[in-house]
CSV table of C-alpha atoms in Angstrom, one decimal:
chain,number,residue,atom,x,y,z
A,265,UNK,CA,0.0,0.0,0.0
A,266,UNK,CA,2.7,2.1,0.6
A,267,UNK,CA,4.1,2.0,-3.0
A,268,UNK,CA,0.5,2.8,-4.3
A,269,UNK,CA,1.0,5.9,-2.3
A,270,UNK,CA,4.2,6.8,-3.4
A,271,UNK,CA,2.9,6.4,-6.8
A,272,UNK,CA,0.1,8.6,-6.5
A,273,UNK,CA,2.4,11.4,-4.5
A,274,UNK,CA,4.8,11.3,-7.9
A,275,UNK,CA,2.2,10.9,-10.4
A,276,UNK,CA,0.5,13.9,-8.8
A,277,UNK,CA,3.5,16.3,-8.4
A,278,UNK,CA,4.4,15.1,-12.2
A,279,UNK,CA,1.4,16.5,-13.2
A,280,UNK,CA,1.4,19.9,-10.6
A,281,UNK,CA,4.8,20.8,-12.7
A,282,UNK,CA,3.2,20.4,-15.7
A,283,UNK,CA,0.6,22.5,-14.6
A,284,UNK,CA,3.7,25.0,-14.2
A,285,UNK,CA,5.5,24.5,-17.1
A,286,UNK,CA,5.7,24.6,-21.0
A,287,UNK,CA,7.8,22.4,-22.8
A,288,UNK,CA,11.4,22.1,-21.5
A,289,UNK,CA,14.4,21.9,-23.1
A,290,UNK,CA,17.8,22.2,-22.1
A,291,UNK,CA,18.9,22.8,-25.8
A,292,UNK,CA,16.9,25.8,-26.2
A,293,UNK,CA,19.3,27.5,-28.2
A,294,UNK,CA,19.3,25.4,-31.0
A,295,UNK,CA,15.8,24.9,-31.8
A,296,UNK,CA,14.6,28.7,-30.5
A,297,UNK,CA,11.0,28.3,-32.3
A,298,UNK,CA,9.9,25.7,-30.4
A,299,UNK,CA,8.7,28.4,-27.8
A,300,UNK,CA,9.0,31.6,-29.5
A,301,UNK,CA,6.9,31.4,-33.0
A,302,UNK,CA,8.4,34.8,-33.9
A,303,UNK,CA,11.8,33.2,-34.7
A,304,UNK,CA,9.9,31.0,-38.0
A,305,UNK,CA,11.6,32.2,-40.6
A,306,UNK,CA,14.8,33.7,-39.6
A,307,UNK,CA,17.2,31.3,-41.7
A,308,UNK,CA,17.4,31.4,-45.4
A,309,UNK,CA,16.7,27.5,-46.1
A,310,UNK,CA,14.4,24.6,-44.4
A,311,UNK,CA,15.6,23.5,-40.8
A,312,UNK,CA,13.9,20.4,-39.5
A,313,UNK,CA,14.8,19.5,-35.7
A,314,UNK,CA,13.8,16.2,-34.2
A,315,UNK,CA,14.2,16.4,-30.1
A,316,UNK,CA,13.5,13.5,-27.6
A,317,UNK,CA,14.0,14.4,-24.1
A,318,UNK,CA,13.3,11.6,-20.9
A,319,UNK,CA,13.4,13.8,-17.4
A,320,UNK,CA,14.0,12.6,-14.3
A,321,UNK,CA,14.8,9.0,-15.4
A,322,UNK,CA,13.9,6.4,-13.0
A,323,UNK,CA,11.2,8.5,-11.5
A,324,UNK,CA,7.4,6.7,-11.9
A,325,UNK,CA,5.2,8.7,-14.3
A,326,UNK,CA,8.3,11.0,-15.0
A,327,UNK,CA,7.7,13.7,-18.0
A,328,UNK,CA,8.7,12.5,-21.7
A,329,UNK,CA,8.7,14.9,-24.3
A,330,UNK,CA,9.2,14.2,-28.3
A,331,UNK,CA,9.2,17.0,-30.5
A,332,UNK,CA,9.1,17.6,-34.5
A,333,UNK,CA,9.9,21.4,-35.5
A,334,UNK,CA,9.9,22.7,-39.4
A,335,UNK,CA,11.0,25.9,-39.8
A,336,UNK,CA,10.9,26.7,-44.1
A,337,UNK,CA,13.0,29.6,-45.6
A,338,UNK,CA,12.3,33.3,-45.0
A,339,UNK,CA,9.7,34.3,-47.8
A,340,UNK,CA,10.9,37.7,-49.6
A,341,UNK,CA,13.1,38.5,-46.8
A,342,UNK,CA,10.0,39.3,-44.5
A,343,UNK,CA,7.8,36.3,-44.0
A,344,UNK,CA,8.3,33.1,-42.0
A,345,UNK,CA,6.2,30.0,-41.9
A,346,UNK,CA,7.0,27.0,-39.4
A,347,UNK,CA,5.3,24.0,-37.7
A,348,UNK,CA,5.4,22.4,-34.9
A,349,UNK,CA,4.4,18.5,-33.6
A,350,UNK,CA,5.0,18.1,-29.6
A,351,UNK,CA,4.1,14.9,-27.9
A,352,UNK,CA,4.6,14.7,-24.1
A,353,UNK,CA,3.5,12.4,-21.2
A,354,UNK,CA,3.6,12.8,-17.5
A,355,UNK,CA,2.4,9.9,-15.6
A,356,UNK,CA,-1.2,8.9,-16.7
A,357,UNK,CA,-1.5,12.5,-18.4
A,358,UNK,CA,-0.5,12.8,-22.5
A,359,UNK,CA,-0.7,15.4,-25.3
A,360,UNK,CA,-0.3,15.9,-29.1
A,361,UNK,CA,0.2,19.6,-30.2
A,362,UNK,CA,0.3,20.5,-33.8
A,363,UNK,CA,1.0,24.2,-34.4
A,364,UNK,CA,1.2,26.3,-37.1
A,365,UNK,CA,3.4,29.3,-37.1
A,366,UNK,CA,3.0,32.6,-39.0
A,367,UNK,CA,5.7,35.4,-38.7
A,368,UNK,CA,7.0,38.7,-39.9
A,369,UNK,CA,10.2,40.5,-40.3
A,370,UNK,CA,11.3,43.8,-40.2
A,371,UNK,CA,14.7,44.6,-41.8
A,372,UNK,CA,17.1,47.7,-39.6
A,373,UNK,CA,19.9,47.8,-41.5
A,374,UNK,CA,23.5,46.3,-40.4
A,375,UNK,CA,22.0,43.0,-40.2
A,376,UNK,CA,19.4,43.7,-37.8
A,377,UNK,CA,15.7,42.0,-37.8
A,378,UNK,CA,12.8,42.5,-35.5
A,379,UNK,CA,10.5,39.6,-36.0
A,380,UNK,CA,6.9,38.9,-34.5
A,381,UNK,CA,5.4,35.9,-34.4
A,382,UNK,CA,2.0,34.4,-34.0
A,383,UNK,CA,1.2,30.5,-33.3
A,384,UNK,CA,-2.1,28.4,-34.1
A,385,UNK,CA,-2.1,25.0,-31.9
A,386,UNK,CA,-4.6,22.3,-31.6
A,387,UNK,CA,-3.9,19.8,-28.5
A,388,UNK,CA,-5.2,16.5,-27.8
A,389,UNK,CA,-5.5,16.1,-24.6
A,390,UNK,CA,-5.6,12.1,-22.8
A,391,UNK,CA,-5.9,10.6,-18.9
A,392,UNK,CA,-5.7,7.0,-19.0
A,393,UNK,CA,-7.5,6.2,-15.7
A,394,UNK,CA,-6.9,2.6,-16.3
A,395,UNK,CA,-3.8,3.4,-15.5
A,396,UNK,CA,-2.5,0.1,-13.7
A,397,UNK,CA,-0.8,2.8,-11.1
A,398,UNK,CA,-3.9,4.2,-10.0
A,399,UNK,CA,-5.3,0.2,-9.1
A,400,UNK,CA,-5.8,0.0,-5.5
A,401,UNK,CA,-4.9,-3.8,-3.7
A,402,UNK,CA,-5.8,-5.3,-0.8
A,403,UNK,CA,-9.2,-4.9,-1.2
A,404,UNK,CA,-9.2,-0.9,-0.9
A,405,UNK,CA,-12.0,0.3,-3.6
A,406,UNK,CA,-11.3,2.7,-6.0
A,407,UNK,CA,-11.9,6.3,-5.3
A,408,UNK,CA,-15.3,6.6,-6.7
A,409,UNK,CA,-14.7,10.6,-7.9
A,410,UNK,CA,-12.0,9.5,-10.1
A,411,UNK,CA,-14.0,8.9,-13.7
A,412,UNK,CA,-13.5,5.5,-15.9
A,413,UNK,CA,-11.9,4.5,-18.8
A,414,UNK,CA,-9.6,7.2,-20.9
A,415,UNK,CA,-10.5,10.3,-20.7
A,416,UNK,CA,-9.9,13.3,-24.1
A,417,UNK,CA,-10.7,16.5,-25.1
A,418,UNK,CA,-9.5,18.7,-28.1
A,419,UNK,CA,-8.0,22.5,-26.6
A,420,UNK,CA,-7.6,25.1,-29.4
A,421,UNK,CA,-4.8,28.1,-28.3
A,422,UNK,CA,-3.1,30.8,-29.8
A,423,UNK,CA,0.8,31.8,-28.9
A,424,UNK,CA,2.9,35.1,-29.6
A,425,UNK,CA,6.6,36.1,-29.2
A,426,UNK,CA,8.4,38.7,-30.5
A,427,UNK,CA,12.0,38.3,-31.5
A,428,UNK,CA,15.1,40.5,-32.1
A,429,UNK,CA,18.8,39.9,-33.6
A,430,UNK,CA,21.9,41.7,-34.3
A,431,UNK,CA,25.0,40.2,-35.7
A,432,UNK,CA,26.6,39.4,-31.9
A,433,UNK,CA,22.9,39.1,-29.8
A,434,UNK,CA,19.5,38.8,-29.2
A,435,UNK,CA,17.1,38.8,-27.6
A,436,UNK,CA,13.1,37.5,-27.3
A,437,UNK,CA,9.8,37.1,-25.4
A,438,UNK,CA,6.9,34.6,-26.0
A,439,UNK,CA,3.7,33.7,-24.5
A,440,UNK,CA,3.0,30.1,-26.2
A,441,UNK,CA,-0.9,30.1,-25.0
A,442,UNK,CA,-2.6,33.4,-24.9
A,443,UNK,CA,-5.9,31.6,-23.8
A,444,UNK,CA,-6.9,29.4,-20.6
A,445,UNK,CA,-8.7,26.7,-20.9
A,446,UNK,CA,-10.4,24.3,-18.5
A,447,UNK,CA,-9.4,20.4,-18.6
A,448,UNK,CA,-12.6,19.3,-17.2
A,449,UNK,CA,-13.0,15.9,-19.5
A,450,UNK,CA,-16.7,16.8,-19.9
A,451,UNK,CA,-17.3,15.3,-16.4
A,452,UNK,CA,-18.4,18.9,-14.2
A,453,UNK,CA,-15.0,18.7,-12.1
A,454,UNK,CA,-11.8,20.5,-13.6
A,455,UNK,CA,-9.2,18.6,-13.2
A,456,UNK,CA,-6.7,21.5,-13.7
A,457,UNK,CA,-6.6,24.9,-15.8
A,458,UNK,CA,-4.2,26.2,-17.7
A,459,UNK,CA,-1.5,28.8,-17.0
A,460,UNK,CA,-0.8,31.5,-18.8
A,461,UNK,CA,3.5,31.5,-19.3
A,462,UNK,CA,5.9,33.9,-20.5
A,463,UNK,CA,9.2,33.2,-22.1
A,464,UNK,CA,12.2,36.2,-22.2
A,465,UNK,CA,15.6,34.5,-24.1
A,466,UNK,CA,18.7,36.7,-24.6
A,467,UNK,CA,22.1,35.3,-25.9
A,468,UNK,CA,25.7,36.7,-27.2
A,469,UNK,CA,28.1,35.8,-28.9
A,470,UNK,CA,31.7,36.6,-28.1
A,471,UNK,CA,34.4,35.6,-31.0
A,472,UNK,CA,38.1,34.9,-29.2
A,473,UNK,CA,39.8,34.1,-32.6
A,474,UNK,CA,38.6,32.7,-35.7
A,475,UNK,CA,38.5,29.2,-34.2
A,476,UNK,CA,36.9,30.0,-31.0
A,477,UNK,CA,33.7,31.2,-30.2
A,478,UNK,CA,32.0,31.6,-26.6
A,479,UNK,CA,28.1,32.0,-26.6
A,480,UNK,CA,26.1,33.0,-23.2
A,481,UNK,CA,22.4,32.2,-23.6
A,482,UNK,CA,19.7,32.7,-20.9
A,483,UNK,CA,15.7,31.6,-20.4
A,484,UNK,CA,13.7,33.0,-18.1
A,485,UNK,CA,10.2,31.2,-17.6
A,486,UNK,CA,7.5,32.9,-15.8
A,487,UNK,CA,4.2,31.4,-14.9
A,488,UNK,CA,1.6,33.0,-12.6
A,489,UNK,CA,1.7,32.1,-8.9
A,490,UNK,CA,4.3,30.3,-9.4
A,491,UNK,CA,8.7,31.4,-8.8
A,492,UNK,CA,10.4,32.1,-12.0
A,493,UNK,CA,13.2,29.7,-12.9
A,494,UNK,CA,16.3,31.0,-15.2
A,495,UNK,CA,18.7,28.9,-17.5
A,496,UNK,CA,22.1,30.2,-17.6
A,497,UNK,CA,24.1,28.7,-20.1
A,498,UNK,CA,27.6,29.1,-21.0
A,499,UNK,CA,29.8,27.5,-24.2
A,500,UNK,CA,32.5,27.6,-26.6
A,501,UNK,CA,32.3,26.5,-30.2
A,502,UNK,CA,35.2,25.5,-31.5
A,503,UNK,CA,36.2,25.5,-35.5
A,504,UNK,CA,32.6,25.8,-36.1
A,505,UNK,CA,31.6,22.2,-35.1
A,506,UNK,CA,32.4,21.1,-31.7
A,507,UNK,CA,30.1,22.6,-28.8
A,508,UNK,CA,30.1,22.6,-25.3
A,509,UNK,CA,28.7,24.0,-22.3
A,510,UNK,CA,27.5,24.2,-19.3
A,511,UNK,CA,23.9,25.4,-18.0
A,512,UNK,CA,22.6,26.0,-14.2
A,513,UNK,CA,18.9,25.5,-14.0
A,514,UNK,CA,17.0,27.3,-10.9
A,515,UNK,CA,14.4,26.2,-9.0
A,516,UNK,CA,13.9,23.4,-6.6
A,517,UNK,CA,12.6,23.7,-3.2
A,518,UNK,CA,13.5,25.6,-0.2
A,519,UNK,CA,17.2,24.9,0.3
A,520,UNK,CA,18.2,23.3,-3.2
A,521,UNK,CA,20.9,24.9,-4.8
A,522,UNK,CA,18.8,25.2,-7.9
A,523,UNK,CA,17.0,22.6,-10.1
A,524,UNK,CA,19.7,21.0,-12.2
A,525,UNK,CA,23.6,21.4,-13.7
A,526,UNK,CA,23.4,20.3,-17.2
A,527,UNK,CA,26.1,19.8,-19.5
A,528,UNK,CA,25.7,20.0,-23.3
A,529,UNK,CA,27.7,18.9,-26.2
A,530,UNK,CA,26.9,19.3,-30.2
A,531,UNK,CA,28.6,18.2,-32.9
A,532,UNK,CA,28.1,19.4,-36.5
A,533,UNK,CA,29.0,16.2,-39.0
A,534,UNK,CA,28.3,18.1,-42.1
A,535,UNK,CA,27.5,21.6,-43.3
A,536,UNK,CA,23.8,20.6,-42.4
A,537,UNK,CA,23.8,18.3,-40.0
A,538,UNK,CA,24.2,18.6,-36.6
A,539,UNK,CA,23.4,16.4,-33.3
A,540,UNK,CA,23.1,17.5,-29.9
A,541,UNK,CA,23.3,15.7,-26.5
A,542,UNK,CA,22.5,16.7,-22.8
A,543,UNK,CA,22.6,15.6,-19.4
A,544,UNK,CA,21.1,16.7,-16.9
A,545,UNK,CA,22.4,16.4,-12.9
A,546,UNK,CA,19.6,16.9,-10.8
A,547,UNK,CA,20.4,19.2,-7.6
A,548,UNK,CA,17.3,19.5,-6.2
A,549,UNK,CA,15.6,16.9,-3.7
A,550,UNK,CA,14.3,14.9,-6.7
A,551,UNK,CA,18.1,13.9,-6.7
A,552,UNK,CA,17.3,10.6,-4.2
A,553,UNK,CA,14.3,9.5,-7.1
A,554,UNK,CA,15.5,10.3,-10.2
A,555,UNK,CA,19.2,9.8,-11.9
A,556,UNK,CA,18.7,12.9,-13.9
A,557,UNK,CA,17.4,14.2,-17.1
A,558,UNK,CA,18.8,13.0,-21.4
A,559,UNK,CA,18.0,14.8,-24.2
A,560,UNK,CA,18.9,14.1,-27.7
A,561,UNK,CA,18.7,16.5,-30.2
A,562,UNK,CA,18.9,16.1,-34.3
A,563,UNK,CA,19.2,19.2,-36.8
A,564,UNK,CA,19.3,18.6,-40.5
A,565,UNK,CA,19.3,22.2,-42.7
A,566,UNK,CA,17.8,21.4,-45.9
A,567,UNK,CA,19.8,23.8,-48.6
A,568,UNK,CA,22.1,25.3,-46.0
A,569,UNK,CA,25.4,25.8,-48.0
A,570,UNK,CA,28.8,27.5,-46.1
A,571,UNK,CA,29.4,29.3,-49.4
A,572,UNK,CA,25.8,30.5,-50.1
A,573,UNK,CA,24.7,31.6,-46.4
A,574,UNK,CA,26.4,34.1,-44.0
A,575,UNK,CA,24.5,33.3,-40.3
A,576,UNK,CA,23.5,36.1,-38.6
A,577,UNK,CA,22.6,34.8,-35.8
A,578,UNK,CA,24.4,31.2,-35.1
A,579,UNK,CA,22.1,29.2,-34.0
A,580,UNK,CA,24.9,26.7,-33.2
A,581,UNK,CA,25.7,27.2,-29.6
């Protein structure tokens, strides 16, 4: 009976977090659309990124995220389109998001843009209350409030960010769902609401020699009645190809030195193809459950020649 508990306590503060967070992603940098829409567009050929991230491994019910993003060449210099496919599951909870992404571009000179971006997303939402964690034993009945069967319902959102680069930095600010919606499952009790978040990214870029670059990159994820937690990331690319680096995550509870310490490598193969790999050490008290957080990132640029583009922005942190 004890387990069964335990199960239910993690299950349950699986899905509180979720209720507090968007989509995470400790490789932010490299796949900045994902959670700001205003970014579509901002490369001159088709990026496809494929990410599959497993959090707090060994943990019961733990968050898994995969995630599909297509971000097409900037149209007459002004117009982006991108789309995005998210599928993530926390305990018995799971949703498909499909977005479609709409942005435009205004040229400053010196190889300046200020982009704004607006999202469309339609989420299938699924609890799967036959679940075999949420079957009682020893002859202790089921809780007769919780419903039967699986459980879906269809959510329909809209997200906006607004985006700014300059050869050496930028900076952005999102809101991925503008509206709040009820996940009631049609049965008159809400089993939670949504929450309203707000993304601000900034980066830099800081050239040593014509072999080494360092990059700084920090996220800052607000979400109402809730502590805001920051990413602050540090690495060096080397030749062009080889990344690493280092990012400290806050959060946690009273007394954690912050949520995680992740560490981050990529590795460009080709001209358009790079993968990326994290790891993530858990510092908070999840530490005792959970031997930390994986994600594996692949980015293939479709048309991206080193002879035919000049990056503005490298998105290869």
């Amino acid at each position: 009976m004890r387990k069964i508990t335990l199960i239910f306590q993690l299950l349950a503060l699986c899905f509180g977090l979720s209720a507090q967070q968007e989509l995470m992603s400790t490789q932010f940098m490299f796949n900045k659309m994902s959670i700001n829409p205003a970014f579509a567009g901002q490369e001159k050929y088709t990026g496809f990124t494929v990410m599959v991230r497993d959090q707090w491994n060994g943990l019961p019910g733990a968050p898994k995220t995969q995630m599909l993003t297509v971000n097409l060449p900037r149209i007459q210099d002004r117009v982006g389109i991108g789309f995005t496919l998210k599928n993530q599951s926390i305990g018995i909870f799971r949703q498909t998001t499909f977005g479609g992404i709409y942005s435009y571009k205004f040229l400053l000179g010196d190889g300046a843009l200020l982009s704004m971006g607006v999202e469309f997303n339609a989420r299938n939402f699924v609890a799967d209350f036959t679940d075999p964690a949420l079957v009682a034993t020893q002859g202790i009945p089921n809780d007769p409030s919780i419903p039967q069967g699986k459980q879906s319902i269809n959510i329909f959102n809209v997200g906006y960010g607004v985006y700014f680069n300059a050869r050496n930095f930028y900076v952005g600010a999102s809101v991925p769902r503008l509206i709040k919606s009820d996940l009631d499952f049609d049965t008159n009790n809400s089993v939670s609401e949504e929450v309203r978040h707000i993304f601000l990214m900034a980066g830099s870029a800081f050239p040593v020699n014509r072999e080494l670059d360092i990059h700084t990159q920090t996220l800052l994820k607000f979400s109402e009645n809730t502590p805001f937690d920051v990413d602050l990331s540090v690495s060096a690319t080397l030749d062009k190809k080889y990344t690493g680096g280092l990012t400290y995550r806050t959060g946690g509870g009273r007394g954690d030195i912050g949520e995680s310490l992740d560490l981050l490598f990529g590795f460009k193969i080709n001209d358009q193809l790079m993968v990326g790999f994290s790891n993530d050490f858990t510092t908070s008290k999840l530490r005792s459950f959970t031997n930390g957080s994986i994600e594996i990132l692949l980015q293939y640029d479709l048309g991206k020649k080193k002879d035919r583009i000049v990056v503005v922005n490298p998105r290869y942190f």
